[in-house]
Amino acid sequence: MTSILKVDKIQNSSGASIIQVDNIKDSANNQAISISGGVATFSQTPVGAGGLQLLFSQATATNASSIDIGATYINSTYDSYYVVGNVKMVIDGVQFYLKLKSGGSIVTGNKHGYDLTNGGNGGLVDAADFIKFNYSTVGNAIGEGVQFQFFMHNVNSTIYPTFISGFFKTAFTNGAPEGGIVAGGFIAPSYALVCNGFNISSSNGELDTHNIKVYGVV
Amino acid sequence: MPNYNKFVNGNLVALTDAEQTERETEEKAWVDEAPNRRMTELRSQRAKLLAETDYMGNSDVVMSEAWATYRQVLRDITTQTPADDALSNITFPTKPTE
């Protein structure tokens, strides 16, 4: 026999109207939300809630030639991603490159393009193997490097080319910082490429300390 | 010299020999391209400085000898060879005060 309790309010012992629970579970007794000290803690990442879902986060001081994010994170789950991070270089006077991946590999054959603007300077390329972020080359002293953020869109589209739109700031120890805007992605003839990752590197030498976070945009 | 490493989805792995060769090719291209890259930057900076005084060439403006000399020195600046990306050895002309 099923019993159903119907009430229009729940009161505490003082007569104040409240709903007081410590946890919310599904019918299989799996806890979804716990509430303690006025703080709600979700047992799993909410589905269908919208917003940004943190997929990947790393902060390290270990040198590497590049940071490669693959199909484990960039896949059909989301069409748009937000990436934010910092990179310090090992070698002085280099550039920051972003390369898109498709089919598990970095796309080559001059299929990247970008329009980079920094103050009155900039660069516009429609046949590259990378998307360049900073205008002047980047130093490798402590405190120098590139701080960046970008959105990736259309990663699963075979109609519209994957594109990125972002901002960057280059920090120098002996000069004013440079900021700028960059938009890029696969060039028009490569519209059908599905993007399932990206790779961050420098034009020469390894990356030094870096941190990066990748979010899926619901 | 051992191959570089790279982070793949957060895990540090060594480049394959093919990846290492590709990387070294890319790095060599960057180094080899330096003279052209620096000369392009020099021309870019020259173009901005010339553009600032282009209006002086209008028919209703009389350009002084000093400004004409300034612009000519700018036009000839590519006879100098940049030694680094910062163009630190390049001598740009001083803007006339008149």
Short mmCIF file of C-alpha atoms in Angstrom, two decimals:
data_model
loop_
_atom_site.label_atom_id
_atom_site.label_comp_id
_atom_site.label_asym_id
_atom_site.label_seq_id
_atom_site.Cartn_x
_atom_site.Cartn_y
_atom_site.Cartn_z
CA MET A 1 0.00 0.00 0.00
CA THR A 2 1.29 3.42 -0.93
CA SER A 3 0.87 6.28 1.46
CA ILE A 4 1.01 9.85 0.28
CA LEU A 5 1.48 12.73 2.64
CA LYS A 6 0.21 16.03 1.31
CA VAL A 7 0.99 19.27 3.13
CA ASP A 8 1.17 22.86 2.00
CA LYS A 9 3.78 23.91 4.52
CA ILE A 10 6.23 22.44 6.97
CA GLN A 11 6.83 24.31 10.17
CA ASN A 12 9.52 24.09 12.79
CA SER A 13 8.82 23.72 16.47
CA SER A 14 8.46 27.50 16.78
CA GLY A 15 5.79 27.60 14.15
CA ALA A 16 7.93 29.24 11.43
CA SER A 17 7.29 27.90 7.93
CA ILE A 18 10.32 26.04 6.58
CA ILE A 19 11.32 23.03 4.56
CA GLN A 20 14.10 21.36 6.43
CA VAL A 21 16.12 18.58 4.82
CA ASP A 22 19.69 17.38 5.09
CA ASN A 23 19.76 15.51 1.84
CA ILE A 24 17.79 14.80 -1.31
CA LYS A 25 17.84 11.29 -2.78
CA ASP A 26 16.38 9.57 -5.79
CA SER A 27 14.00 6.63 -5.62
CA ALA A 28 16.97 4.22 -5.61
CA ASN A 29 18.28 5.94 -2.48
CA ASN A 30 21.20 7.60 -4.31
CA GLN A 31 22.01 10.90 -2.68
CA ALA A 32 21.90 13.85 -5.07
CA ILE A 33 22.30 16.79 -2.71
CA SER A 34 23.46 17.09 0.86
CA ILE A 35 22.84 20.20 2.89
CA SER A 36 24.89 21.10 5.91
CA GLY A 37 25.54 24.40 7.59
CA GLY A 38 23.41 26.11 5.00
CA VAL A 39 25.61 24.83 2.15
CA ALA A 40 24.23 22.55 -0.57
CA THR A 41 26.71 20.05 -2.03
CA PHE A 42 25.90 18.26 -5.27
CA SER A 43 26.99 14.62 -5.41
CA GLN A 44 27.61 14.85 -9.18
CA THR A 45 27.88 17.57 -11.81
CA PRO A 46 24.37 18.83 -12.44
CA VAL A 47 22.96 17.94 -15.83
CA GLY A 48 20.91 20.46 -17.75
CA ALA A 49 21.70 23.26 -15.37
CA GLY A 50 23.58 25.36 -17.95
CA GLY A 51 26.70 27.40 -17.40
CA LEU A 52 30.30 26.28 -17.46
CA GLN A 53 31.34 22.75 -16.57
CA LEU A 54 34.95 22.37 -15.46
CA LEU A 55 36.37 19.49 -17.50
CA PHE A 56 40.12 19.79 -17.01
CA SER A 57 42.44 21.67 -14.72
CA GLN A 58 46.18 21.49 -14.40
CA ALA A 59 48.86 23.62 -12.79
CA THR A 60 52.45 22.46 -13.03
CA ALA A 61 56.03 23.66 -13.06
CA THR A 62 57.19 20.75 -15.23
CA ASN A 63 58.63 21.71 -18.61
CA ALA A 64 56.99 20.31 -21.73
CA SER A 65 57.07 21.01 -25.43
CA SER A 66 53.31 21.51 -25.53
CA ILE A 67 50.01 21.15 -23.74
CA ASP A 68 47.77 18.76 -25.63
CA ILE A 69 44.07 18.47 -24.84
CA GLY A 70 42.36 15.69 -26.78
CA ALA A 71 39.05 14.01 -27.42
CA THR A 72 38.74 13.00 -23.79
CA TYR A 73 37.66 16.57 -23.14
CA ILE A 74 36.88 18.11 -26.53
CA ASN A 75 34.18 15.92 -28.00
CA SER A 76 30.52 15.73 -28.93
CA THR A 77 29.36 16.41 -25.36
CA TYR A 78 29.61 20.17 -25.91
CA ASP A 79 29.83 22.31 -29.01
CA SER A 80 31.53 25.20 -27.24
CA TYR A 81 34.38 25.34 -24.78
CA TYR A 82 36.01 28.01 -22.68
CA VAL A 83 39.73 27.83 -21.95
CA VAL A 84 41.71 30.03 -19.59
CA GLY A 85 45.33 29.77 -18.53
CA ASN A 86 48.86 31.07 -18.23
CA VAL A 87 52.06 29.93 -19.86
CA LYS A 88 55.67 30.82 -19.17
CA MET A 89 58.26 30.03 -21.82
CA VAL A 90 61.69 28.41 -21.47
CA ILE A 91 63.30 30.38 -24.31
CA ASP A 92 63.30 34.15 -24.63
CA GLY A 93 61.71 35.87 -27.63
CA VAL A 94 59.17 33.34 -28.85
CA GLN A 95 55.50 33.24 -29.85
CA PHE A 96 52.48 31.47 -28.38
CA TYR A 97 50.80 29.03 -30.76
CA LEU A 98 47.40 27.36 -30.56
CA LYS A 99 46.87 24.41 -32.91
CA LEU A 100 43.57 22.64 -33.39
CA LYS A 101 43.26 18.87 -33.58
CA SER A 102 41.05 16.67 -35.71
CA GLY A 103 40.92 12.90 -35.91
CA GLY A 104 43.35 12.67 -33.01
CA SER A 105 46.10 14.68 -34.69
CA ILE A 106 47.14 18.31 -34.91
CA VAL A 107 45.82 19.68 -38.19
CA THR A 108 48.57 20.67 -40.62
CA GLY A 109 48.63 21.80 -44.23
CA ASN A 110 47.98 25.50 -43.69
CA LYS A 111 44.37 24.98 -42.54
CA HIS A 112 44.47 27.48 -39.68
CA GLY A 113 43.82 31.17 -40.04
CA TYR A 114 43.69 34.09 -37.64
CA ASP A 115 43.27 37.82 -37.31
CA LEU A 116 45.33 39.19 -34.45
CA THR A 117 45.08 42.76 -33.20
CA ASN A 118 47.26 44.52 -30.66
CA GLY A 119 46.82 48.25 -30.45
CA GLY A 120 47.65 49.56 -33.91
CA ASN A 121 49.54 46.39 -34.76
CA GLY A 122 48.36 43.01 -35.82
CA GLY A 123 48.59 40.15 -38.20
CA LEU A 124 46.18 38.43 -40.52
CA VAL A 125 46.97 34.97 -41.89
CA ASP A 126 44.79 32.58 -43.87
CA ALA A 127 47.19 29.69 -44.37
CA ALA A 128 48.97 28.69 -41.20
CA ASP A 129 49.54 25.63 -39.08
CA PHE A 130 48.73 27.53 -35.91
CA ILE A 131 46.81 30.44 -34.44
CA LYS A 132 49.16 33.05 -33.05
CA PHE A 133 48.07 34.85 -29.91
CA ASN A 134 50.67 37.43 -28.93
CA TYR A 135 52.04 40.17 -31.19
CA SER A 136 55.54 40.84 -29.85
CA THR A 137 57.61 37.85 -28.89
CA VAL A 138 57.39 36.61 -25.32
CA GLY A 139 60.22 36.59 -22.79
CA ASN A 140 61.13 33.82 -20.42
CA ALA A 141 61.96 35.71 -17.23
CA ILE A 142 60.01 35.02 -14.07
CA GLY A 143 56.75 36.93 -14.32
CA GLU A 144 56.83 37.04 -18.11
CA GLY A 145 54.60 34.92 -20.29
CA VAL A 146 51.19 34.86 -21.89
CA GLN A 147 47.88 35.01 -20.05
CA PHE A 148 45.05 33.95 -22.27
CA GLN A 149 41.43 33.00 -22.53
CA PHE A 150 39.43 31.87 -25.52
CA PHE A 151 36.16 30.28 -26.51
CA MET A 152 36.05 27.46 -29.04
CA HIS A 153 32.90 27.13 -31.06
CA ASN A 154 31.48 24.80 -33.72
CA VAL A 155 33.85 22.01 -32.76
CA ASN A 156 31.43 19.33 -33.95
CA SER A 157 30.03 21.15 -36.94
CA THR A 158 30.68 19.91 -40.45
CA ILE A 159 28.94 22.96 -41.89
CA TYR A 160 30.71 25.82 -40.13
CA PRO A 161 34.45 25.87 -39.43
CA THR A 162 35.61 25.57 -35.85
CA PHE A 163 36.63 28.98 -34.63
CA ILE A 164 38.11 30.50 -31.53
CA SER A 165 37.72 33.98 -30.16
CA GLY A 166 39.89 35.17 -27.35
CA PHE A 167 41.92 37.74 -25.55
CA PHE A 168 45.51 37.67 -24.43
CA LYS A 169 47.93 39.70 -22.38
CA THR A 170 51.67 39.37 -22.65
CA ALA A 171 53.66 40.30 -19.57
CA PHE A 172 57.12 41.84 -19.90
CA THR A 173 59.60 42.63 -17.16
CA ASN A 174 61.09 45.61 -19.02
CA GLY A 175 58.14 47.10 -20.84
CA ALA A 176 54.44 47.75 -20.81
CA PRO A 177 52.16 44.73 -21.12
CA GLU A 178 50.62 44.01 -24.48
CA GLY A 179 46.99 43.08 -24.75
CA GLY A 180 45.09 42.03 -27.79
CA ILE A 181 42.25 40.26 -29.45
CA VAL A 182 42.51 37.17 -31.59
CA ALA A 183 39.96 35.35 -33.69
CA GLY A 184 40.90 32.27 -35.65
CA GLY A 185 40.20 28.66 -36.41
CA PHE A 186 39.99 26.43 -39.40
CA ILE A 187 39.95 28.32 -42.68
CA ALA A 188 36.82 28.29 -44.83
CA PRO A 189 37.77 25.36 -47.11
CA SER A 190 38.33 23.25 -43.98
CA TYR A 191 34.82 23.85 -42.68
CA ALA A 192 34.00 20.13 -42.45
CA LEU A 193 36.81 19.27 -40.02
CA VAL A 194 35.50 18.18 -36.63
CA CYS A 195 37.75 19.55 -33.91
CA ASN A 196 38.47 17.19 -31.06
CA GLY A 197 41.29 18.87 -29.24
CA PHE A 198 43.89 21.57 -29.25
CA ASN A 199 47.57 21.96 -28.58
CA ILE A 200 49.42 24.86 -27.02
CA SER A 201 53.10 25.37 -27.72
CA SER A 202 55.70 28.04 -28.39
CA SER A 203 57.45 28.84 -31.65
CA ASN A 204 60.73 27.63 -30.19
CA GLY A 205 61.70 25.69 -27.09
CA GLU A 206 59.57 24.22 -24.37
CA LEU A 207 56.87 25.64 -22.15
CA ASP A 208 57.85 26.28 -18.57
CA THR A 209 55.34 26.66 -15.76
CA HIS A 210 51.75 26.81 -16.87
CA ASN A 211 48.22 26.38 -15.70
CA ILE A 212 45.12 25.82 -17.74
CA LYS A 213 41.45 25.12 -17.22
CA VAL A 214 39.02 23.81 -19.82
CA TYR A 215 35.30 24.25 -19.42
CA GLY A 216 32.47 22.87 -21.47
CA VAL A 217 29.83 25.47 -22.26
CA VAL A 218 26.34 24.05 -21.79
CA MET B 1 69.73 14.63 -26.28
CA PRO B 2 66.48 13.00 -25.19
CA ASN B 3 63.23 13.85 -26.90
CA TYR B 4 61.03 16.58 -25.51
CA ASN B 5 58.03 15.70 -23.41
CA LYS B 6 54.49 16.93 -23.86
CA PHE B 7 51.43 16.98 -21.67
CA VAL B 8 48.56 14.95 -23.11
CA ASN B 9 45.34 15.44 -21.20
CA GLY B 10 47.43 16.21 -18.15
CA ASN B 11 49.86 13.29 -18.46
CA LEU B 12 53.53 13.88 -19.30
CA VAL B 13 54.68 11.68 -22.21
CA ALA B 14 57.80 11.71 -24.37
CA LEU B 15 57.56 12.80 -28.00
CA THR B 16 58.01 10.01 -30.51
CA ASP B 17 61.03 10.31 -32.78
CA ALA B 18 58.73 11.47 -35.58
CA GLU B 19 57.14 14.09 -33.34
CA GLN B 20 60.57 15.22 -32.17
CA THR B 21 61.76 15.62 -35.76
CA GLU B 22 58.63 17.59 -36.58
CA ARG B 23 59.21 19.80 -33.57
CA GLU B 24 62.84 20.43 -34.46
CA THR B 25 61.81 21.32 -38.01
CA GLU B 26 59.31 23.83 -36.66
CA GLU B 27 61.90 25.35 -34.34
CA LYS B 28 64.47 25.62 -37.13
CA ALA B 29 61.92 27.36 -39.32
CA TRP B 30 61.29 29.90 -36.57
CA VAL B 31 64.99 30.63 -36.20
CA ASP B 32 65.61 30.75 -39.96
CA GLU B 33 62.70 33.13 -40.45
CA ALA B 34 64.02 35.65 -37.90
CA PRO B 35 65.64 38.09 -40.42
CA ASN B 36 62.45 38.31 -42.49
CA ARG B 37 60.30 38.59 -39.38
CA ARG B 38 62.37 41.47 -38.04
CA MET B 39 62.41 43.29 -41.36
CA THR B 40 58.61 42.95 -41.57
CA GLU B 41 58.31 44.48 -38.12
CA LEU B 42 60.67 47.30 -39.14
CA ARG B 43 58.53 48.06 -42.20
CA SER B 44 55.40 47.95 -40.07
CA GLN B 45 56.77 50.48 -37.61
CA ARG B 46 58.00 52.68 -40.46
CA ALA B 47 54.58 52.60 -42.11
CA LYS B 48 52.91 53.78 -38.92
CA LEU B 49 55.34 56.67 -38.51
CA LEU B 50 55.00 57.71 -42.15
CA ALA B 51 51.21 57.53 -41.91
CA GLU B 52 51.29 60.00 -39.02
CA THR B 53 52.70 62.68 -41.34
CA ASP B 54 51.02 61.71 -44.62
CA TYR B 55 48.71 64.70 -44.28
CA MET B 56 51.73 66.96 -44.78
CA GLY B 57 51.78 65.88 -48.38
CA ASN B 58 48.37 67.39 -49.04
CA SER B 59 48.34 70.11 -51.67
CA ASP B 60 47.19 72.72 -49.18
CA VAL B 61 49.98 72.00 -46.68
CA VAL B 62 53.57 73.18 -47.02
CA MET B 63 55.97 70.54 -45.69
CA SER B 64 59.06 71.96 -44.03
CA GLU B 65 62.54 70.82 -45.01
CA ALA B 66 62.94 69.17 -41.59
CA TRP B 67 59.81 67.09 -41.98
CA ALA B 68 60.73 66.15 -45.53
CA THR B 69 64.13 64.99 -44.28
CA TYR B 70 62.47 63.08 -41.44
CA ARG B 71 60.21 61.22 -43.84
CA GLN B 72 63.09 60.46 -46.23
CA VAL B 73 65.15 58.98 -43.38
CA LEU B 74 62.17 56.83 -42.47
CA ARG B 75 61.83 55.63 -46.05
CA ASP B 76 65.53 54.72 -46.05
CA ILE B 77 65.43 52.95 -42.70
CA THR B 78 65.39 49.51 -44.27
CA THR B 79 69.03 49.99 -45.18
CA GLN B 80 69.62 49.08 -41.52
CA THR B 81 69.45 45.43 -40.50
CA PRO B 82 67.62 44.53 -37.28
CA ALA B 83 69.74 42.48 -34.94
CA ASP B 84 66.90 41.24 -32.76
CA ASP B 85 63.11 41.09 -32.56
CA ALA B 86 63.02 44.27 -30.46
CA LEU B 87 64.85 46.18 -33.25
CA SER B 88 67.13 47.50 -30.52
CA ASN B 89 69.94 48.45 -32.92
CA ILE B 90 67.72 50.46 -35.28
CA THR B 91 68.06 54.24 -35.15
CA PHE B 92 64.74 55.88 -35.88
CA PRO B 93 64.85 59.59 -36.83
CA THR B 94 63.72 62.14 -34.27
CA LYS B 95 60.54 64.00 -35.13
CA PRO B 96 61.23 67.68 -35.94
CA THR B 97 59.84 70.20 -33.50
CA GLU B 98 59.13 72.88 -36.11
#
